[in-house]
Coordinates of C-alpha atoms in Angstrom, one line a residue:
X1335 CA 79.3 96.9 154.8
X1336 CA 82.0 99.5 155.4
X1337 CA 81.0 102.5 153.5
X1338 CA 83.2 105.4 151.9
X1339 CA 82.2 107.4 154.9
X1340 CA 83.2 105.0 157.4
X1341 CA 86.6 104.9 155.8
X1342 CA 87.2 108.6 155.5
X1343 CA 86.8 108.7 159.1
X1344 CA 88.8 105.6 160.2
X1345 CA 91.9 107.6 158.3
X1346 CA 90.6 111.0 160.1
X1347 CA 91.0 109.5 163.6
X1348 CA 93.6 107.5 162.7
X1349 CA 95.4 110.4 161.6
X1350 CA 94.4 113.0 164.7
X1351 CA 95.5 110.0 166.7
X1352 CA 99.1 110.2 165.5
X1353 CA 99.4 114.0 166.4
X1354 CA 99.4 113.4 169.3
X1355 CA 100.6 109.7 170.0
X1356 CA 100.9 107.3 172.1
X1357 CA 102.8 104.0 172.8
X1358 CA 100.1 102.3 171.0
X1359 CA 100.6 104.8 167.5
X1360 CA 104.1 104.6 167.9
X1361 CA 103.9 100.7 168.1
X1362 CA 101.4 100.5 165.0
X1363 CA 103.8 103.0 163.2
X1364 CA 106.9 100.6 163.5
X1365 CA 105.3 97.9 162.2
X1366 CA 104.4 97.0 158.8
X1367 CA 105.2 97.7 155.2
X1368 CA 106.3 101.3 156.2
X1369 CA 108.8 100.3 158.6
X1370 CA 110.0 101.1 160.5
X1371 CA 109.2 104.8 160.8
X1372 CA 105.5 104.6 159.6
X1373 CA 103.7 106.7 156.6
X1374 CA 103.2 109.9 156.5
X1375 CA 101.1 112.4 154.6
X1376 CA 102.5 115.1 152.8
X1377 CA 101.3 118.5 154.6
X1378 CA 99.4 121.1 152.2
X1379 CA 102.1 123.7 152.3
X1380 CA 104.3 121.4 150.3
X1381 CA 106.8 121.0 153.2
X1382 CA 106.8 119.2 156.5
X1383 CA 104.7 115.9 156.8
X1384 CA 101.4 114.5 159.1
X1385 CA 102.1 111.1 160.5
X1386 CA 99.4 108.4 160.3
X1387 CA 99.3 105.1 160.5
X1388 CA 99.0 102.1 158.1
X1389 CA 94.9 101.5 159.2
X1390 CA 94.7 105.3 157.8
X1391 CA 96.7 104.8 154.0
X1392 CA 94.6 101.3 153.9
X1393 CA 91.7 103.3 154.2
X1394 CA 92.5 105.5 151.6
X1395 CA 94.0 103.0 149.2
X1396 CA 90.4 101.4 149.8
X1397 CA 88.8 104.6 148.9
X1398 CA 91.1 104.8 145.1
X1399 CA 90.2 101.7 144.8
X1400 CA 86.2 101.9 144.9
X1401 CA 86.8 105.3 143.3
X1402 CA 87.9 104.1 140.1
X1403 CA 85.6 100.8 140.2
X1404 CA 83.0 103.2 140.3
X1405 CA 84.1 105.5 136.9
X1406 CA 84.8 103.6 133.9
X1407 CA 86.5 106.3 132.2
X1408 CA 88.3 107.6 135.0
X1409 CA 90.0 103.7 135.3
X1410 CA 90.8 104.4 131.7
X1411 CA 92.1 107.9 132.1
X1412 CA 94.6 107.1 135.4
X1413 CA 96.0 104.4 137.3
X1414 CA 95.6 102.9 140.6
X1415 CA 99.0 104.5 141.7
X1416 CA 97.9 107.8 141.0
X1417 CA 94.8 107.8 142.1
X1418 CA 96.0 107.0 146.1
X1419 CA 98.5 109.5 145.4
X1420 CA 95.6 112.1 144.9
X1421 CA 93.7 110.6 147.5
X1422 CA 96.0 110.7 150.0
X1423 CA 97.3 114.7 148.7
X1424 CA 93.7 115.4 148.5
X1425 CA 92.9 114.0 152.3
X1426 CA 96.0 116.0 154.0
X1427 CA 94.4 119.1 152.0
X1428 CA 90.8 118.8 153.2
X1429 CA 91.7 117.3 156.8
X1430 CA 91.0 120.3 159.0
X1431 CA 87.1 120.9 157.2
X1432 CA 86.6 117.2 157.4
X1433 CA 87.2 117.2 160.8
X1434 CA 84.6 120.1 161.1
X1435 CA 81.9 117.7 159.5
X1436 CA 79.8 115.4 161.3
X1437 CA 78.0 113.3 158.6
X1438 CA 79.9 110.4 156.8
X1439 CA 78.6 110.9 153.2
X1440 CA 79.5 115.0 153.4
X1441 CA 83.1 113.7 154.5
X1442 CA 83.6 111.7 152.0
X1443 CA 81.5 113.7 149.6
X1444 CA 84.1 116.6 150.0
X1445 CA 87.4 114.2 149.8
X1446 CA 85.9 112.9 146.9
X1447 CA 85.3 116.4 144.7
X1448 CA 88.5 117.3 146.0
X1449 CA 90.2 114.3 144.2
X1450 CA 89.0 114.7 141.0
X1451 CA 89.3 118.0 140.6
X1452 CA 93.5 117.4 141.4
X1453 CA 93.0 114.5 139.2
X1454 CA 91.1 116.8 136.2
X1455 CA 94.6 118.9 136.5
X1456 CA 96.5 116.0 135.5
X1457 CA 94.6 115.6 132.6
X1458 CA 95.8 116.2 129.1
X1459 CA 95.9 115.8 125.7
X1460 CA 99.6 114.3 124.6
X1461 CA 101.7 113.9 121.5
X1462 CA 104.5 111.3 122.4
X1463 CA 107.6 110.7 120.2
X1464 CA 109.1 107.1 120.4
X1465 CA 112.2 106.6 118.0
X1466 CA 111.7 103.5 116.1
X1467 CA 113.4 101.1 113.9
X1468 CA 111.6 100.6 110.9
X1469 CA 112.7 101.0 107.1
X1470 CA 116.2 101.6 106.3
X1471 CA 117.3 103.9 103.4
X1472 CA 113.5 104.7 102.1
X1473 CA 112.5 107.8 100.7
X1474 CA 108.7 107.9 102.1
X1475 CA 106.6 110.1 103.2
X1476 CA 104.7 109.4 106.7
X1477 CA 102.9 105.8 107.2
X1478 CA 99.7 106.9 109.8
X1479 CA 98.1 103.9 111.3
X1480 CA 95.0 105.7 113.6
X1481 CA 96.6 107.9 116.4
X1482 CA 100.2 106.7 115.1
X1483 CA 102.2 108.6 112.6
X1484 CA 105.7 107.3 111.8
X1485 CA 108.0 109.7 110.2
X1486 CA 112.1 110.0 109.0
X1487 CA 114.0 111.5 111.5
X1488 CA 114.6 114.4 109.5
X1489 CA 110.4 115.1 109.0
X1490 CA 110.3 114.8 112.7
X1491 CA 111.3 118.5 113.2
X1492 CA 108.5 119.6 111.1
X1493 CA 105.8 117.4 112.9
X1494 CA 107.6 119.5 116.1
X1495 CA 106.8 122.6 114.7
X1496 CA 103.3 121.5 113.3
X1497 CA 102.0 121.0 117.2
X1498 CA 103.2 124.4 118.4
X1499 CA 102.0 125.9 115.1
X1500 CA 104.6 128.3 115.1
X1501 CA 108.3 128.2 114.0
X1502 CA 110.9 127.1 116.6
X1503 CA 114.1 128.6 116.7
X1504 CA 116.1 125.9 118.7
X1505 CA 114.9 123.6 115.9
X1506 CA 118.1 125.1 113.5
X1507 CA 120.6 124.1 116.0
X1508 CA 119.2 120.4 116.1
X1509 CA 119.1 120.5 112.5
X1510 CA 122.5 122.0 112.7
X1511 CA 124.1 119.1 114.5
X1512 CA 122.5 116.6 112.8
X1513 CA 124.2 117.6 109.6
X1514 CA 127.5 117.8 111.2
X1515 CA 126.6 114.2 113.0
X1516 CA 128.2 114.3 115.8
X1517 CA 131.4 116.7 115.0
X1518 CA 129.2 119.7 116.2
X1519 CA 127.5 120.7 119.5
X1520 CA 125.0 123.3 120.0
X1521 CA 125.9 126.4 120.1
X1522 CA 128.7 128.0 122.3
X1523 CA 126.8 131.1 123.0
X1524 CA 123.2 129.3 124.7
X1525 CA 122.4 129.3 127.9
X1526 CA 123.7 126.3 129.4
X1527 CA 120.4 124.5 130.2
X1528 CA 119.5 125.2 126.6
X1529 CA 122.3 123.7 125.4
X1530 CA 121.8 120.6 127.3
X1531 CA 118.5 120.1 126.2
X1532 CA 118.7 121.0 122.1
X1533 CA 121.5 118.3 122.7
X1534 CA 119.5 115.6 124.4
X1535 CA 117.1 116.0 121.4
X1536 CA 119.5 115.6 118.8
X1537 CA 120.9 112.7 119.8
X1538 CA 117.7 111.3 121.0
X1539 CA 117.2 109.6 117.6
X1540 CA 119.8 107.6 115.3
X1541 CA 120.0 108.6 111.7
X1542 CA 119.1 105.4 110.6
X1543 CA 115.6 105.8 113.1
X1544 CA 111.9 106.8 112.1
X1545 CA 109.6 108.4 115.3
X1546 CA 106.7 107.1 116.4
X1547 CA 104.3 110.4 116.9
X1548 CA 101.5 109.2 118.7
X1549 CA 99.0 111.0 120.1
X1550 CA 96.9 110.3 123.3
X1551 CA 94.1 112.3 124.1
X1552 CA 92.7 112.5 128.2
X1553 CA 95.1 111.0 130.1
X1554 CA 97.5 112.0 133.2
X1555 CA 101.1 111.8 131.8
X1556 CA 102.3 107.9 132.8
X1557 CA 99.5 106.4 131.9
X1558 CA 99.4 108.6 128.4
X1559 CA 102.6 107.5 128.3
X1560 CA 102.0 103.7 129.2
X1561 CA 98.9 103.7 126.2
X1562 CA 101.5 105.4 123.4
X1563 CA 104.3 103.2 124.1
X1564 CA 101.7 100.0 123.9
X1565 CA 99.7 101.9 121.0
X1566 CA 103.2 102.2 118.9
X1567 CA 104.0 98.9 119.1
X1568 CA 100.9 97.6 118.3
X1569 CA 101.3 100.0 115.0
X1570 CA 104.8 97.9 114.2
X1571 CA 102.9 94.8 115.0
X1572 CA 100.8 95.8 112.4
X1573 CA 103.2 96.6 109.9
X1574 CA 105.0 93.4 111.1
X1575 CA 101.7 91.3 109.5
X1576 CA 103.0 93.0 106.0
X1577 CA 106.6 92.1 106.1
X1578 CA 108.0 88.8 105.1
X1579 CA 109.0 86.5 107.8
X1580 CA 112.3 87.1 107.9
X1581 CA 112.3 91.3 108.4
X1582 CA 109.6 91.1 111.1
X1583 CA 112.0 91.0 113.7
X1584 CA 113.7 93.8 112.3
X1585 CA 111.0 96.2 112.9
X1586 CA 110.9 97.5 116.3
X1587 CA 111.3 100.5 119.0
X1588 CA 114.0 102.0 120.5
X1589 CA 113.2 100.8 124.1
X1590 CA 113.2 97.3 122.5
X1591 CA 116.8 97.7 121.4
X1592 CA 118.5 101.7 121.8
X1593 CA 120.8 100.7 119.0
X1594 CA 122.6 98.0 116.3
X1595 CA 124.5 95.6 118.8
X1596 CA 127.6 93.8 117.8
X1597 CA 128.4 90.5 119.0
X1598 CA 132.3 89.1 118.9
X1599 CA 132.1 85.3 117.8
X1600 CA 135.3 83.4 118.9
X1601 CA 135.9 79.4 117.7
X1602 CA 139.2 77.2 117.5
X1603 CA 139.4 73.7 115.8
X1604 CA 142.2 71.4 117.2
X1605 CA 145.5 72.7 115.4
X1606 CA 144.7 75.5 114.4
X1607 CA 144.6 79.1 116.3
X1608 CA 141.7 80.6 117.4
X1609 CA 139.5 82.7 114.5
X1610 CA 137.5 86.1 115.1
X1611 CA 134.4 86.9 113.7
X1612 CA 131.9 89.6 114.6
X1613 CA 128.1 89.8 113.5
X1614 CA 126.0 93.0 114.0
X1615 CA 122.5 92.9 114.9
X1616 CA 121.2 95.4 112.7
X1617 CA 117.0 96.2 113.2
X1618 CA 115.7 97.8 110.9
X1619 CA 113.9 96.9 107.0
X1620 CA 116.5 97.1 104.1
X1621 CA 115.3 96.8 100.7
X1622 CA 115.5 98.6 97.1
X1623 CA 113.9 101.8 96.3
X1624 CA 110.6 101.5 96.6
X1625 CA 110.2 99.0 99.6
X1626 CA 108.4 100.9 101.9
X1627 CA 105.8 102.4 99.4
X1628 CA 105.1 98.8 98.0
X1629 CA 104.5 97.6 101.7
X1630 CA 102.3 100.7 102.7
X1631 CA 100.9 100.6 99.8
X1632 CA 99.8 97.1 99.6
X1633 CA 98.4 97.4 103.1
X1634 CA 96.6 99.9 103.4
X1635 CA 93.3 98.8 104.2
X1636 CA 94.9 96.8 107.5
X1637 CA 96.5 99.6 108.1
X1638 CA 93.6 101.7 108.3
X1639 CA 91.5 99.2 110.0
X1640 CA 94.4 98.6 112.5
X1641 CA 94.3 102.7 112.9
X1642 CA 90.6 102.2 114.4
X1643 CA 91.4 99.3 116.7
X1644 CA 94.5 101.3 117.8
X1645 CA 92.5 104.9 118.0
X1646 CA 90.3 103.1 121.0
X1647 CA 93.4 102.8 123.1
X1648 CA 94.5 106.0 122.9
X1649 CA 91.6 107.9 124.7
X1650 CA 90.2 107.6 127.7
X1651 CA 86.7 108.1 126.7
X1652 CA 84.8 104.3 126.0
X1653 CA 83.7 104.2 122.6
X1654 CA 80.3 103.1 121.3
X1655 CA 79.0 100.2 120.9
X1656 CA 78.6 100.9 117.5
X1657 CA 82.7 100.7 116.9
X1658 CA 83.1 97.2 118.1
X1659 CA 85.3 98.0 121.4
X1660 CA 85.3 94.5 122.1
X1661 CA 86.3 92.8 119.2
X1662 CA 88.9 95.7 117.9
X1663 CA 89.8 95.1 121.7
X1664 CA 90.7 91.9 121.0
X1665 CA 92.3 91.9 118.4
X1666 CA 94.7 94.8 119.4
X1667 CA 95.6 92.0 122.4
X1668 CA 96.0 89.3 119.3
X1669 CA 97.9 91.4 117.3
X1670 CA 100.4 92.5 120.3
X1671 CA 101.0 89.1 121.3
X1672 CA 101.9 88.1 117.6
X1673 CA 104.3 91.2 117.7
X1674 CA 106.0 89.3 120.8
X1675 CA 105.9 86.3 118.7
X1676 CA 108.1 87.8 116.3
X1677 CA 110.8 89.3 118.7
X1678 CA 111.6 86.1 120.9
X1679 CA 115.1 84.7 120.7
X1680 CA 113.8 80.9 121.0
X1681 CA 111.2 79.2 119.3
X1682 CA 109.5 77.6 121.9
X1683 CA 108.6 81.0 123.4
X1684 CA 107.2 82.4 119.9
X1685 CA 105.2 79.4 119.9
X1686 CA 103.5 79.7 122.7
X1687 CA 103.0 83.6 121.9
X1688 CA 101.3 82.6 118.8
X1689 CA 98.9 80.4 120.5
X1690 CA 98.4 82.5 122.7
X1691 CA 97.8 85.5 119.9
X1692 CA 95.3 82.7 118.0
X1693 CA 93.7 81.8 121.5
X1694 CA 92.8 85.8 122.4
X1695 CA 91.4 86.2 118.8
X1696 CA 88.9 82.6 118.8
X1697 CA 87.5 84.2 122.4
X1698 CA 89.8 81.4 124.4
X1699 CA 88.2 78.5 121.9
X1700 CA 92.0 76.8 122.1
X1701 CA 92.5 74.7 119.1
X1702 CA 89.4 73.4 118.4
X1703 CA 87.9 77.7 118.7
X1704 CA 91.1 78.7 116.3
X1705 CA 91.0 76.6 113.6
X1706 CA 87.1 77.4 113.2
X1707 CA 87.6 80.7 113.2
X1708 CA 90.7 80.5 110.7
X1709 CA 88.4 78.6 108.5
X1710 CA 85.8 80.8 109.0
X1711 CA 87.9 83.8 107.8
X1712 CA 89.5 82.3 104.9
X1713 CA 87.3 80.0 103.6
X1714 CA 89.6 77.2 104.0
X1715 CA 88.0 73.4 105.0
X1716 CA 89.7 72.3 108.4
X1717 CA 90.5 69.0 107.0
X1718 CA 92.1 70.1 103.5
X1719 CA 95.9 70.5 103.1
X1720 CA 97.4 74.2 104.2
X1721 CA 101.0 73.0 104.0
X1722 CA 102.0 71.7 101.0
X1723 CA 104.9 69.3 103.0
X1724 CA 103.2 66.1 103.5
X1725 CA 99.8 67.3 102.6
X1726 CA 99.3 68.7 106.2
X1727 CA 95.9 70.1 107.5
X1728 CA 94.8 73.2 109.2
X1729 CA 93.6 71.1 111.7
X1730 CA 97.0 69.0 112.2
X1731 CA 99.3 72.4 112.4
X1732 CA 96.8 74.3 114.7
X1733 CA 96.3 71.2 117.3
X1734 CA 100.3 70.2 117.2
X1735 CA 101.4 73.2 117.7
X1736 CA 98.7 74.0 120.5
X1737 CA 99.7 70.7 121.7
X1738 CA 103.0 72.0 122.3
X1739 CA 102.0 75.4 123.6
X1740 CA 99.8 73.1 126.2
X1741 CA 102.9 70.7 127.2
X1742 CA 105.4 73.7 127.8
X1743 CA 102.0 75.1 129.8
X1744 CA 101.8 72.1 132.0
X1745 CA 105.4 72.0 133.1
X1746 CA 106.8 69.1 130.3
X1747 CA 110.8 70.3 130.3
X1748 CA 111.3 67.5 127.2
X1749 CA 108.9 69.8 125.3
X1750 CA 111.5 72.5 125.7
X1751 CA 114.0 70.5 124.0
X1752 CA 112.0 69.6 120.8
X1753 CA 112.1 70.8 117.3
X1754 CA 110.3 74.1 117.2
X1755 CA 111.5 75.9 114.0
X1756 CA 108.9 74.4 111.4
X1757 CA 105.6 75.2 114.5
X1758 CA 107.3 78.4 114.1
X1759 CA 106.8 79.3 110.9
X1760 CA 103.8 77.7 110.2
X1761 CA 102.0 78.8 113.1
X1762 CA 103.3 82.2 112.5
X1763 CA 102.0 82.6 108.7
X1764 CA 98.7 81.5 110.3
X1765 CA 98.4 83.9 112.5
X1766 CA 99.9 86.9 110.3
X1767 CA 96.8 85.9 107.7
X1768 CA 94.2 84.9 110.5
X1769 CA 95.0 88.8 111.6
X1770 CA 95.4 90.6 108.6
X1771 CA 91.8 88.7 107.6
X1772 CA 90.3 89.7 111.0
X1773 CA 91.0 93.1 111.4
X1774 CA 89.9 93.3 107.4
X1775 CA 86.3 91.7 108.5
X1776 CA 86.2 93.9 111.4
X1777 CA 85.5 97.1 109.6
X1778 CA 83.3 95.1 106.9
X1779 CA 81.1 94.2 109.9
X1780 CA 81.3 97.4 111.5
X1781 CA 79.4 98.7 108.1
X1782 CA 76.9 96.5 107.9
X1783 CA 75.4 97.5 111.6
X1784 CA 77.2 94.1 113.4
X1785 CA 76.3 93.9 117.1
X1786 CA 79.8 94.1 119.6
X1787 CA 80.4 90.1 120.5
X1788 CA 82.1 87.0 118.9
X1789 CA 78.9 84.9 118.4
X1790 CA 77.3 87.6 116.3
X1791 CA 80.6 88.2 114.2
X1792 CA 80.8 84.2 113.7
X1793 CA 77.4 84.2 112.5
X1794 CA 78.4 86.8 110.1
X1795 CA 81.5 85.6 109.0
X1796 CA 79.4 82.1 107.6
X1797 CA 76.8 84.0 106.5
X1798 CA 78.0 87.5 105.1
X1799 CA 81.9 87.4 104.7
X1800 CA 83.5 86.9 101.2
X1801 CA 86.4 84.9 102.9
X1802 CA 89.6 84.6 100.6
X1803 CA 92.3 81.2 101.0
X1804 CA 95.5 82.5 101.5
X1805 CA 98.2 80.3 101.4
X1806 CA 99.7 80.0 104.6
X1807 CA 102.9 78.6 103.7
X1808 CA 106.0 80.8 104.2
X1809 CA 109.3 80.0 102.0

């Protein structure tokens, strides 16, 4: 077996090779996925580069690879891309003493602390703002669900202040042009750098927008940024299981849609001229006074079981055994799938997001796996009526529409073209209570002691959970 010191040294003498090289380095060097010059290293100084070849970067690629196999919370903390970027920064900064070392394990032993400690410096602790939309027109307060705090736009500034915990003074010209809305720019006496950037802030978020404020503790910067963007929409996903079926959609971030979109609708009936309509797709909650508290209010045990599931995803340290990583795990997959669910254009698609939402939360049990655990959550006998249409079971809406999940699966174009509206809805009010129920058990079992695993949560969900029968059926 090829060990790390083996490799080290096939990229050393690959390298020293290419210093000085010959028609069989230059051949190796036009070939391959960096033609058709060949990679190169970047040199310590910063400027210039060294030329290797592409035995040398598969090498170290190798090397990032077994290097984060090797550190679970490492893998957590970076990803793949930047860890062969280190490597390979961290190789052209150590080449000359590596070449000065005999023994394989010292070689690689050196390249190795050298890694982490570039690594460690990427390293940090980071609150992320995401504008969202979320409710419209709501006098509220923040909602927190674990690492996520959403806030009005014109809180935002404070929660800006709060982290540098000390007054801002660029903060007044934001607020400045916020009142104004657009018939002000900052102003005319700042620098011109300044200016640029108190502007980029203001209009960064739409009046009508909430932010996201999530924070992400020990990670480098794109993969901090990766977990808050995921952790954020997880938090609307959650929200999303307390909204009636017709707002979910409405409820989303600003890299989902940057801002209300109107569509021109144009249609002529033989006679007559042509007629112009316009709709707008408007995201976003509306409501009377008082939405938003009754929502938050009602919720706020999922929301605070949610905030635990979502907490674990945004560090880089693995939590105990003790907090359920694998089950909050899953359901933070579940519950982002079901988010999906509620954003797709065509039924079909929601569909099979739903299933597939159901399918991650049962532990891959397929129909058979999610109607047990559904009954086992609510209390509800597979074989009684959930829909009051036609008296139809839990049994007959989970295995239809997992039928049709299957068919679309297996390549069945017809299915494409069937009725999907009613699976839809029904399998979406499943899932919405299947979650809200789960994540509610989850933190009931996490009291009592439960051991991490879906066999031991099964056995306590017959034997210890007070399961309720909500009615699944939307109007």
């Amino acid at each position: 077996m090829t060990t790390n010191g083996d490799l080290v040294g096939a990229a050393l003498s690959e390298t020293v090779a290419c210093q000085h090289a010959g028609p069989e380095q230059l051949e190796a060097r036009r070939k391959g996925p960096y033609a058709p010059f060949g990679p190169f290293l970047k040199a310590p100084s910063g400027t210039g580069q060294i030329p290797t070849t592409e035995l040398a970067m598969s090498a170290l690629a190798e090397l990032a690879e077994r290097l984060l196999s090797a550190d679970s919370r490492l893998a957590r903390a970076v990803n793949e891309a930047t860890v062969r970027r280190e490597i390979a920064a961290a190789f052209s900064e150590t080449i000359i003493s590596i070449s000065e070392i005999d023994d394989p394990k010292q070689r690689w032993r050196l390249l190795r602390d050298r890694t982490c400690q570039r690594i460690s410096d990427l390293i940090l602790d980071q609150l992320h703002y995401i504008p969202v939309w979320l409710f419209l027109g709501q006098d509220h307060g923040p909602i927190d669900v674990g690492p996520v705090r959403f806030v009005r736009r014109s809180d935002w500034l404070l929660e800006i202040a709060n982290r540098k915990g000390e007054s801002i003074p660029w903060l007044d010209q934001v607020q400045a042009m916020w009142s104004a809305e657009g018939t002000e720019g900052p102003a005319p006496d700042l620098e011109p750098a300044e200016a640029i950037r108190i502007g980029q802030i203001a209009r960064a978020v739409h009046p009508d927008q909430w932010v996201a404020c999530t924070d992400v503790t020990g990670c480098e910067q794109h993969e901090s940024r990766r977990r808050a963007v995921l952790a954020t929409k997880v938090a609307l996903d959650t929200l999303r299981l307390l909204l009636p079926l017709s707002e979910r959609r409405n409820v989303r971030t600003a890299i989902d849609l940057a801002a209300p979109i109107g569509t021109d609708q144009m249609v002529q009936l033989r006679g007559r001229d042509i007629a112009l309509g316009m709709s707008i797709d408007r995201p976003g909650v509306s409501g009377g006074p008082g939405l938003a508290k009754a929502i938050v209010e009602e919720g706020r045990e999922v929301l605070a079981e949610a905030g635990v599931c979502i907490a674990q995803a945004c560090r880089a340290d693995e939590p105990p055994a003790s907090e359920l990583p694998g089950l909050r795990d899953r359901w933070f997959n579940a519950v982002h799938w079901f988010g999906r669910a509620c954003m797709a254009d065509e039924h079909y698609v929601a569909v099979i997001m739903l299933a597939i939402s159901l399918d991650i939360l049962s532990g891959g049990g397929e129909a058979r796996g999610i109607v047990h655990l559904i009954s086992l959550l609510t209390g509800h006998d597979p074989k009684a009526p959930v829909l009051r249409k036609g008296h139809t079971s839990l049994e007959t809406v989970v295995t239809r529409a997992y039928k049709l999940r299957s068919e679309i699966a297996h390549g069945s174009i017809l299915a494409l073209h069937g009725d999907w509206e009613e699976p839809r809805v029904q399998l979406g009010a499943l899932a919405a209570a299947t979650l809200r129920e789960y994540v509610l058990a989850l933190g009931s079992f996490q009291a009592t002691g439960g051991v991490d695993g879906k066999d031991a949560f099964a056995s306590w969900l017959r034997d210890g959970w007070p399961a309720q029968t909500p009615h699944a059926e939307q109007p």
